[in-house]
PDB file of C-alpha atoms in Angstrom:
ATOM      1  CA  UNK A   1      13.190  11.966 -11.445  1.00 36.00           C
ATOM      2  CA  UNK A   2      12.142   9.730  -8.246  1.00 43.00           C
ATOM      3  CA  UNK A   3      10.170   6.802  -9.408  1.00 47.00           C
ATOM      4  CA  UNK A   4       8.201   4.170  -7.214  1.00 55.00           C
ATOM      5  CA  UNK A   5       9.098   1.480  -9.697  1.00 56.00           C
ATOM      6  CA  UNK A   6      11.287  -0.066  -7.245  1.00 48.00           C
ATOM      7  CA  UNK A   7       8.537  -0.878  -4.506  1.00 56.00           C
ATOM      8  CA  UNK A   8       6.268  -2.873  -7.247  1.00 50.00           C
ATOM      9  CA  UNK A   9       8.481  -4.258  -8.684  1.00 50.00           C
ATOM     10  CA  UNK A  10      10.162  -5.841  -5.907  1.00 50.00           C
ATOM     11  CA  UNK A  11       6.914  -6.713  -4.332  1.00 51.00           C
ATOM     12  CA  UNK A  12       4.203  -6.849  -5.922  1.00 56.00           C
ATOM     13  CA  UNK A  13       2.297  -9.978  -7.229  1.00 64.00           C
ATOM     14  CA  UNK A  14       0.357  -9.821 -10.422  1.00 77.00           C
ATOM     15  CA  UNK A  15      -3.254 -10.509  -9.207  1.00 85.00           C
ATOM     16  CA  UNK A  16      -5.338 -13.312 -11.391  1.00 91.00           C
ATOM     17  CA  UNK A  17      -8.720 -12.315 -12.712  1.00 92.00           C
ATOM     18  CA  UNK A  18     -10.287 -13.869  -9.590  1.00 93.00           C
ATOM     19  CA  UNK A  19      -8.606 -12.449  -7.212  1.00 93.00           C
ATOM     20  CA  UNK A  20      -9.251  -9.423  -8.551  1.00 94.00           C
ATOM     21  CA  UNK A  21     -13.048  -9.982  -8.843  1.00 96.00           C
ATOM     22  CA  UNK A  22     -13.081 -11.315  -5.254  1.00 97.00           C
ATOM     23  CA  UNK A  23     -10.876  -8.065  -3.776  1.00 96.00           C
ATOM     24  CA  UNK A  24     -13.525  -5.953  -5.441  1.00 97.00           C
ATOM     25  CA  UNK A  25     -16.614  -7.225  -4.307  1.00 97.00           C
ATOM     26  CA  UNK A  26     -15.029  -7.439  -0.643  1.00 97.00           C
ATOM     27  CA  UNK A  27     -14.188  -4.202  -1.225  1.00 96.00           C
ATOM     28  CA  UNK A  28     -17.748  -2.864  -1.853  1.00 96.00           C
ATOM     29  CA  UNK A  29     -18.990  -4.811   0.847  1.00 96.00           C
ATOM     30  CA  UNK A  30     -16.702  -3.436   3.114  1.00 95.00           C
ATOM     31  CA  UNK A  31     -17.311   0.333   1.856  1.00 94.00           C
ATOM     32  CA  UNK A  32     -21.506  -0.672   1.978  1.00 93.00           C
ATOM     33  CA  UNK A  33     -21.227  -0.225  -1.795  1.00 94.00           C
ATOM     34  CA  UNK A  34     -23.151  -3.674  -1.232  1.00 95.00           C
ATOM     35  CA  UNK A  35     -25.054  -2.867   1.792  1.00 95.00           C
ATOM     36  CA  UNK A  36     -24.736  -5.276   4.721  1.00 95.00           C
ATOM     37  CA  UNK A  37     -28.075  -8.213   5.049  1.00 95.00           C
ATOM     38  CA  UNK A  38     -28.585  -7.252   0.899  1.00 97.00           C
ATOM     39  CA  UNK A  39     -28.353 -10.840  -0.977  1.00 97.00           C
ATOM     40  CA  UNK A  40     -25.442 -11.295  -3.495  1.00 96.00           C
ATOM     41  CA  UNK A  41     -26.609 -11.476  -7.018  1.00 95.00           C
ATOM     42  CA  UNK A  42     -24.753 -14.458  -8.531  1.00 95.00           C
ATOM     43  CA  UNK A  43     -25.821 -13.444 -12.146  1.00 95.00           C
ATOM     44  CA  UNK A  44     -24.732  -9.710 -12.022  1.00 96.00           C
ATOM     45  CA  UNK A  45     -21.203 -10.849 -10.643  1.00 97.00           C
ATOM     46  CA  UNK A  46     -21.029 -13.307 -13.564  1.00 97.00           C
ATOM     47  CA  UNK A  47     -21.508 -10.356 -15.580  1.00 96.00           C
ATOM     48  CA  UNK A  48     -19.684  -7.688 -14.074  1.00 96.00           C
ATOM     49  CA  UNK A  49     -16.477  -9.838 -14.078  1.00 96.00           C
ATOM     50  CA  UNK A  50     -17.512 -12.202 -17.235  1.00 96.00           C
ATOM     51  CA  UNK A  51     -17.117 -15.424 -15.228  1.00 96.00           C
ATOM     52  CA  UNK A  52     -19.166 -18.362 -15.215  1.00 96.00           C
ATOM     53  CA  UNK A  53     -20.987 -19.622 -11.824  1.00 95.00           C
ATOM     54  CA  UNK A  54     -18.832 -22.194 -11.016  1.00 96.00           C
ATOM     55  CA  UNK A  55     -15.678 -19.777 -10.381  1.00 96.00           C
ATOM     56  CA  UNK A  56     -18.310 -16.615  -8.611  1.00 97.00           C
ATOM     57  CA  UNK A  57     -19.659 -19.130  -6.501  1.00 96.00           C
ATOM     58  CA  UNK A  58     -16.019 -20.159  -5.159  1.00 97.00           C
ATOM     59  CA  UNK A  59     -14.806 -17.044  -5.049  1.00 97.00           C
ATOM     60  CA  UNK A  60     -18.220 -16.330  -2.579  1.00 97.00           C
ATOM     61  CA  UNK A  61     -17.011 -19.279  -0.449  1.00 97.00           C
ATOM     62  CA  UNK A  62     -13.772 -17.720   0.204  1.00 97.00           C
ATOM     63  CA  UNK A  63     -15.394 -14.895   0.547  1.00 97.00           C
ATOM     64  CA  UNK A  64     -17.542 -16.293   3.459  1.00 97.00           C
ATOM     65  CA  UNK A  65     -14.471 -17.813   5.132  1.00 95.00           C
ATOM     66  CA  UNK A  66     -13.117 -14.081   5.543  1.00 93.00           C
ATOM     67  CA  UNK A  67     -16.283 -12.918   7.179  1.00 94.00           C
ATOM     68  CA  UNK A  68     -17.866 -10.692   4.992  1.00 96.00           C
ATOM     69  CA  UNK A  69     -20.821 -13.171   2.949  1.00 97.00           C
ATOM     70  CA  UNK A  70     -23.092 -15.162   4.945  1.00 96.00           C
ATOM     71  CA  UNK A  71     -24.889 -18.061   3.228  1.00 96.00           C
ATOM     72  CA  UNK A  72     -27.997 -19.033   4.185  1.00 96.00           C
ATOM     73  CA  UNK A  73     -29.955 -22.469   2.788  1.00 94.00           C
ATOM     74  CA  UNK A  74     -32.793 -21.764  -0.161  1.00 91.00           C
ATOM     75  CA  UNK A  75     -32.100 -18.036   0.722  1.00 95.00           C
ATOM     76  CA  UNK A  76     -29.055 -17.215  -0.889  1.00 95.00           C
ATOM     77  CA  UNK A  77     -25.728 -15.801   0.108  1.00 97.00           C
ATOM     78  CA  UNK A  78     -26.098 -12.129   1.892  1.00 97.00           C
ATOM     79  CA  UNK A  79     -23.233  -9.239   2.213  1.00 97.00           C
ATOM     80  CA  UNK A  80     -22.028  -8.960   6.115  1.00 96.00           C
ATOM     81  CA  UNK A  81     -20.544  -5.115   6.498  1.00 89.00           C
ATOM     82  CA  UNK A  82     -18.077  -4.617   9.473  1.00 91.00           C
ATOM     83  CA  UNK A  83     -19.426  -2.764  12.362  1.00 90.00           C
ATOM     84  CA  UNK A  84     -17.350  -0.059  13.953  1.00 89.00           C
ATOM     85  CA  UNK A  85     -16.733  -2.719  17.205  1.00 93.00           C
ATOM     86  CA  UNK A  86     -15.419  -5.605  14.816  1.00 92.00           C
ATOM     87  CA  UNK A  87     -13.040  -2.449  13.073  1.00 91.00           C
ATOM     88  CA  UNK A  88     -11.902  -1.308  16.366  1.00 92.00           C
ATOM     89  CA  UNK A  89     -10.702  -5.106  17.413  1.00 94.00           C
ATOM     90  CA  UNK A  90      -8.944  -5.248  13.994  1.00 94.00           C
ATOM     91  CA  UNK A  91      -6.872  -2.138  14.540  1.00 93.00           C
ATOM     92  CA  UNK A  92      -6.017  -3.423  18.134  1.00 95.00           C
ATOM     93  CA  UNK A  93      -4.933  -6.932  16.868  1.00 96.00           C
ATOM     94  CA  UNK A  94      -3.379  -5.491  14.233  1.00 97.00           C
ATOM     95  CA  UNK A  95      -1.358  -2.694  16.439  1.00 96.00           C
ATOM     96  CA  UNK A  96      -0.395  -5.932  18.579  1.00 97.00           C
ATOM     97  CA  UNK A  97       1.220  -8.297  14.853  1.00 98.00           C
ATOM     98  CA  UNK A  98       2.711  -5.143  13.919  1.00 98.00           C
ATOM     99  CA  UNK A  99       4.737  -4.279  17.234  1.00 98.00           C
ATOM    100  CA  UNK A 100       5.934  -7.863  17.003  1.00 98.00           C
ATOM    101  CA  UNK A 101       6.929  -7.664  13.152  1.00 98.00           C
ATOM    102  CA  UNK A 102       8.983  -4.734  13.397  1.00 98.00           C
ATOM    103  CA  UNK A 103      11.022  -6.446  16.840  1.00 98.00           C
ATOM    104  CA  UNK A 104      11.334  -9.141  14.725  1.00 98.00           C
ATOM    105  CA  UNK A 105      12.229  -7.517  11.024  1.00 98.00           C
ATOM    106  CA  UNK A 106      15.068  -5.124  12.981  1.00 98.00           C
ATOM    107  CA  UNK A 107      16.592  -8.493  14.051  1.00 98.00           C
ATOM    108  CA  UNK A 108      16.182 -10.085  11.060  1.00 98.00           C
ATOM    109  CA  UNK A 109      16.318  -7.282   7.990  1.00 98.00           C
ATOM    110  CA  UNK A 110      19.051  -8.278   5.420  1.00 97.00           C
ATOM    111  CA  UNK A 111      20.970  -5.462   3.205  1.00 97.00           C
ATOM    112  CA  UNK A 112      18.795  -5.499   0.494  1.00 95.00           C
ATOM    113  CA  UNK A 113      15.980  -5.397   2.539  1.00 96.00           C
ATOM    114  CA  UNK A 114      16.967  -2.560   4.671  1.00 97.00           C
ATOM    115  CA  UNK A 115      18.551  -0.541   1.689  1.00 96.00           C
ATOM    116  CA  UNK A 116      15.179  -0.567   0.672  1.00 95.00           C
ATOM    117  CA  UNK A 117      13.610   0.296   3.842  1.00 96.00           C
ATOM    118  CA  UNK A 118      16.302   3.799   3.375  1.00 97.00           C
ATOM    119  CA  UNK A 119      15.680   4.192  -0.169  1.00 95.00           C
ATOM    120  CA  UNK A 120      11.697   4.211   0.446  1.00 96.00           C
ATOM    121  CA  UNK A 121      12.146   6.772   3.663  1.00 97.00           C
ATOM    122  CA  UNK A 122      13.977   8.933   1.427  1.00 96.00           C
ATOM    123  CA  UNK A 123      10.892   9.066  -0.395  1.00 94.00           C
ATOM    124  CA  UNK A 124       8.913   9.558   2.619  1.00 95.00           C
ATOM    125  CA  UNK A 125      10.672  12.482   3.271  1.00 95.00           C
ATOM    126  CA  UNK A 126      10.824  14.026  -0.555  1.00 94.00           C
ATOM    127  CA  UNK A 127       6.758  13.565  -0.704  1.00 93.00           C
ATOM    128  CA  UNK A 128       6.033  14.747   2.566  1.00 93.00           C
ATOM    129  CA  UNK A 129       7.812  18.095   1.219  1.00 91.00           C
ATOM    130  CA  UNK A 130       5.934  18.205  -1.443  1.00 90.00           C
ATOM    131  CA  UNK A 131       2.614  17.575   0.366  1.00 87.00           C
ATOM    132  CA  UNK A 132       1.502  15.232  -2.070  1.00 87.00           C
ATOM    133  CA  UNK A 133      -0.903  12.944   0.119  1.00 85.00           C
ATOM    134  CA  UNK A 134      -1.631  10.398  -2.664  1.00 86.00           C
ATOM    135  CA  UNK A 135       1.890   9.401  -3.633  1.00 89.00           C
ATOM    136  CA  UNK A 136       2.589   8.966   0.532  1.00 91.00           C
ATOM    137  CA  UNK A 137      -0.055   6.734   1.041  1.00 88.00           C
ATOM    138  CA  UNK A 138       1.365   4.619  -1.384  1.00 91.00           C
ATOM    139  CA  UNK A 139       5.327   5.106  -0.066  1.00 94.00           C
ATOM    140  CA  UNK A 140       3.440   4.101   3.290  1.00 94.00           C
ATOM    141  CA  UNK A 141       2.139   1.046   2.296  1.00 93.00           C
ATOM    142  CA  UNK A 142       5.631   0.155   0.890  1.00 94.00           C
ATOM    143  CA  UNK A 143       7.242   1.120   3.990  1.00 96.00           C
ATOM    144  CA  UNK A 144       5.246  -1.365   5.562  1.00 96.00           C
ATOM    145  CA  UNK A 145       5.333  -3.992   3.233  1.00 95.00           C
ATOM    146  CA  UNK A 146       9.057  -4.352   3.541  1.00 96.00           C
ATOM    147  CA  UNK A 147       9.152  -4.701   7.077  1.00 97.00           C
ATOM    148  CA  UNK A 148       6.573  -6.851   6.809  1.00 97.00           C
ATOM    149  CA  UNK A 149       8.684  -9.044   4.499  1.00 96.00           C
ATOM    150  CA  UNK A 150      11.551  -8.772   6.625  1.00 97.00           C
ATOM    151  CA  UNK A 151      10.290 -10.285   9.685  1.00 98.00           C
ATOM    152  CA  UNK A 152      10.333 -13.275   7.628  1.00 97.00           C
ATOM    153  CA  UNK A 153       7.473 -14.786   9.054  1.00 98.00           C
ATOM    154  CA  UNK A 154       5.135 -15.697   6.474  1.00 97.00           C
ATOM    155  CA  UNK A 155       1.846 -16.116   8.975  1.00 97.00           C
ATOM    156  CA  UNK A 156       2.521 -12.665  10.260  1.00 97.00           C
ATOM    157  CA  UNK A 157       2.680 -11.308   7.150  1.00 96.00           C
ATOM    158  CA  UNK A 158      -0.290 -12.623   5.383  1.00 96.00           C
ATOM    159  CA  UNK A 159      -2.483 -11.491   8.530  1.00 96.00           C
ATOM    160  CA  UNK A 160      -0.870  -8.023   8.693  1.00 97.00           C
ATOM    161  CA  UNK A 161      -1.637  -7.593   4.688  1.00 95.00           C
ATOM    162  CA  UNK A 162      -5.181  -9.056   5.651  1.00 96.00           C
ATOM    163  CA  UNK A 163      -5.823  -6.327   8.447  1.00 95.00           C
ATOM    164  CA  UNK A 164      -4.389  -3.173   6.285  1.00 95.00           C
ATOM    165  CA  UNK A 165      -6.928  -4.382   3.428  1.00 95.00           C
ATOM    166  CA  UNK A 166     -10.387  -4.318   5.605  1.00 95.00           C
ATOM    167  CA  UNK A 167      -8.697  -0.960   7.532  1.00 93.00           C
ATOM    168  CA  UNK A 168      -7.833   1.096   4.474  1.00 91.00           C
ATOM    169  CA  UNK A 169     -11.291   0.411   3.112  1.00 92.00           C
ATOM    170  CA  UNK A 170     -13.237   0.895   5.622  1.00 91.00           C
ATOM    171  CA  UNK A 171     -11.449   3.896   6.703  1.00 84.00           C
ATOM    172  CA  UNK A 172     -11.892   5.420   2.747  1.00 76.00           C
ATOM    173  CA  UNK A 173     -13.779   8.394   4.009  1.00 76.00           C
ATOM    174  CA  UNK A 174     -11.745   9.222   6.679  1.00 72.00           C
ATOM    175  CA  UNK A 175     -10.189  13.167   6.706  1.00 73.00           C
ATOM    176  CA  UNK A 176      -6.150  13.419   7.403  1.00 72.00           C
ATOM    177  CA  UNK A 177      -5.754  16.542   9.514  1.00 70.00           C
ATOM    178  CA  UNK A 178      -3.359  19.089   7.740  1.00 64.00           C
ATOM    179  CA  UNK A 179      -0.780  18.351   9.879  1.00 78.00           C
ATOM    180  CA  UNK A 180      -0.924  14.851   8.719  1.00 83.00           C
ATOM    181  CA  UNK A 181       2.555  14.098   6.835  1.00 91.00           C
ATOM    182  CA  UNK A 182       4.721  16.249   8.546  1.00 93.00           C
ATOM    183  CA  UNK A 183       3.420  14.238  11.668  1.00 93.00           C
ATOM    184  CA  UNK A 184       3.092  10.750  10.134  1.00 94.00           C
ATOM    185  CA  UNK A 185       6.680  11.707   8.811  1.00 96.00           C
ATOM    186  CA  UNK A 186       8.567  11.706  12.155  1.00 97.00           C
ATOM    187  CA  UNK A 187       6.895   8.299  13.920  1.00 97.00           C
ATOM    188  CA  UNK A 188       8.068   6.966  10.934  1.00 98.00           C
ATOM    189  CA  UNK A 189      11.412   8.411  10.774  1.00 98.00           C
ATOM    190  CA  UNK A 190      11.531   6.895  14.830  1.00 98.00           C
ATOM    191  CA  UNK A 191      10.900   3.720  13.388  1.00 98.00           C
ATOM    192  CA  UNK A 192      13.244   3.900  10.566  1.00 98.00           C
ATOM    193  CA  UNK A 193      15.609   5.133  13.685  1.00 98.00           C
ATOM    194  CA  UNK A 194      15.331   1.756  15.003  1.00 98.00           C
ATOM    195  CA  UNK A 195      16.205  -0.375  12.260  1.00 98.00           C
ATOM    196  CA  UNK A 196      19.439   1.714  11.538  1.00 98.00           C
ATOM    197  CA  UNK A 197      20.582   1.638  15.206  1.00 98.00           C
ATOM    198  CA  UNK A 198      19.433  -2.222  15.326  1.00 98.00           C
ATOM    199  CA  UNK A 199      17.211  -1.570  18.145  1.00 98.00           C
ATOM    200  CA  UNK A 200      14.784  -4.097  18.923  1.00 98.00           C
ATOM    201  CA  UNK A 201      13.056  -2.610  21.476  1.00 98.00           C
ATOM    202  CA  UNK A 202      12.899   1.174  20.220  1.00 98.00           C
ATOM    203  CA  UNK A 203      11.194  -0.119  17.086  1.00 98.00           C
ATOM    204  CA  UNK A 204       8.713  -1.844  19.109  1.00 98.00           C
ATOM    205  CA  UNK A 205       8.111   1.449  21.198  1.00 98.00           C
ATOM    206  CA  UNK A 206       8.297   3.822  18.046  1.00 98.00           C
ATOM    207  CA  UNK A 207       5.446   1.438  15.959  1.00 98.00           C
ATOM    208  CA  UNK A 208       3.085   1.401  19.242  1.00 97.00           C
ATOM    209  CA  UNK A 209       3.136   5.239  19.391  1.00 97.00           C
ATOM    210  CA  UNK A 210       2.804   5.289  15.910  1.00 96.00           C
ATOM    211  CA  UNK A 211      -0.430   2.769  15.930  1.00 95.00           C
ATOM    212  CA  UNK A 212      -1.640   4.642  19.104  1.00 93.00           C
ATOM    213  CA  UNK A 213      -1.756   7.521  16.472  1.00 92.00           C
ATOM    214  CA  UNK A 214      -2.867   6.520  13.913  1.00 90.00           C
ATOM    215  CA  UNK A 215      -6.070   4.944  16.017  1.00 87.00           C
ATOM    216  CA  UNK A 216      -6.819   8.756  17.176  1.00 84.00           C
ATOM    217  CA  UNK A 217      -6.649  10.076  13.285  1.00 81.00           C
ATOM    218  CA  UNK A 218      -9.393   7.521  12.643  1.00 74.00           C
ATOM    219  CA  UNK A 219     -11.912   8.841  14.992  1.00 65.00           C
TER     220      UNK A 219
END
């Protein structure tokens, strides 16, 4: 029986209760769950995630250093949504990191690394099959996470991470066309192409198609 096991496990970092609290309330900001200009309610986060003020009210700084909270003196701290313009730069930063992490993660990939990288296309290719959309999303963000982590560039990677977060959110709604996997399937198979010929410059090509795509499926 395929498992996924193998992606979490060699990845994944158990979250503290703080982060977690402070993913989820950037998460309904970012959905308009908390609508953008409505004031944070210090009390009913306290509650929601049993934490005193002290820790809520750091986690709301951080918060604010991302962008999404705005505090404002003897008002209070209000939710900042992302507009479509400020989601549209993120996707075209992000296509630019990611073109530069994959020329950089087929140069630098070690065997481990890239028998994971074949191990986790294999599943790619099993799911897509299959046609089950939920356990692809997930292989997909695996995919990526590995090459991330073989660039081994640590800035690169925590901005990359950063980007997917406020795209996949804010992008919850959005319909896959029913050619979808079959489609998604083969720009990643190019890519996947690269890193087994050790071609620098193919990856690059094969993730800016596949970024260039993936913009149009948003729209």
């Amino acid at each position: 029986m395929l498992t996924l096991d193998f992606l979490s496990n060699d990845y994944k970092e158990k979250k503290t209760m703080a982060q977690i609290a402070e993913e989820n309330i950037e998460i309904d900001i970012i959905t308009g769950r908390i609508p953008s200009g409505k004031r944070i309610n210090e009390q009913s986060l306290c509650k929601a995630y049993n934490m005193s003020r002290t820790p809520i009210r750091e986690i709301l700084r951080r918060i604010e250093g991302n962008g999404l909270v705005k505090s404002i003196p003897n008002r209070g701290v209000f939710a900042v949504g992302l507009t479509q313009e400020a989601l549209d730069d993120l996707f075209y930063l992000k296509t630019i990191l990611e073109v530069q992490c994959v020329r950089w993660a087929v140069e630098r990939i070690d065997e481990h690394q890239m028998n994971l990288l074949e191990e986790t296309f294999d599943f790619m290719q099993f799911y897509t099959m299959s046609n089950d959309l939920d356990k692809i999303l997930r292989i997909n963000e695996g995919f990526d996470t590995i090459i991330y982590n073989s660039a081994h560039n640590k800035e690169l990677e925590t901005r990359l991470n950063r980007y997917n977060f406020l795209i996949k959110h804010a992008n919850a709604e959005v319909k896959y066309p029913l050619n979808y996997l079959p489609t998604v399937l083969e720009e990643h198979r190019a890519i996947f192409e690269a890193f087994k010929s050790k071609n620098p410059d193919a990856g690059a090509e094969a993730t800016e198609i596949h970024m260039y795509k993936s913009m149009l499926r948003r729209k």
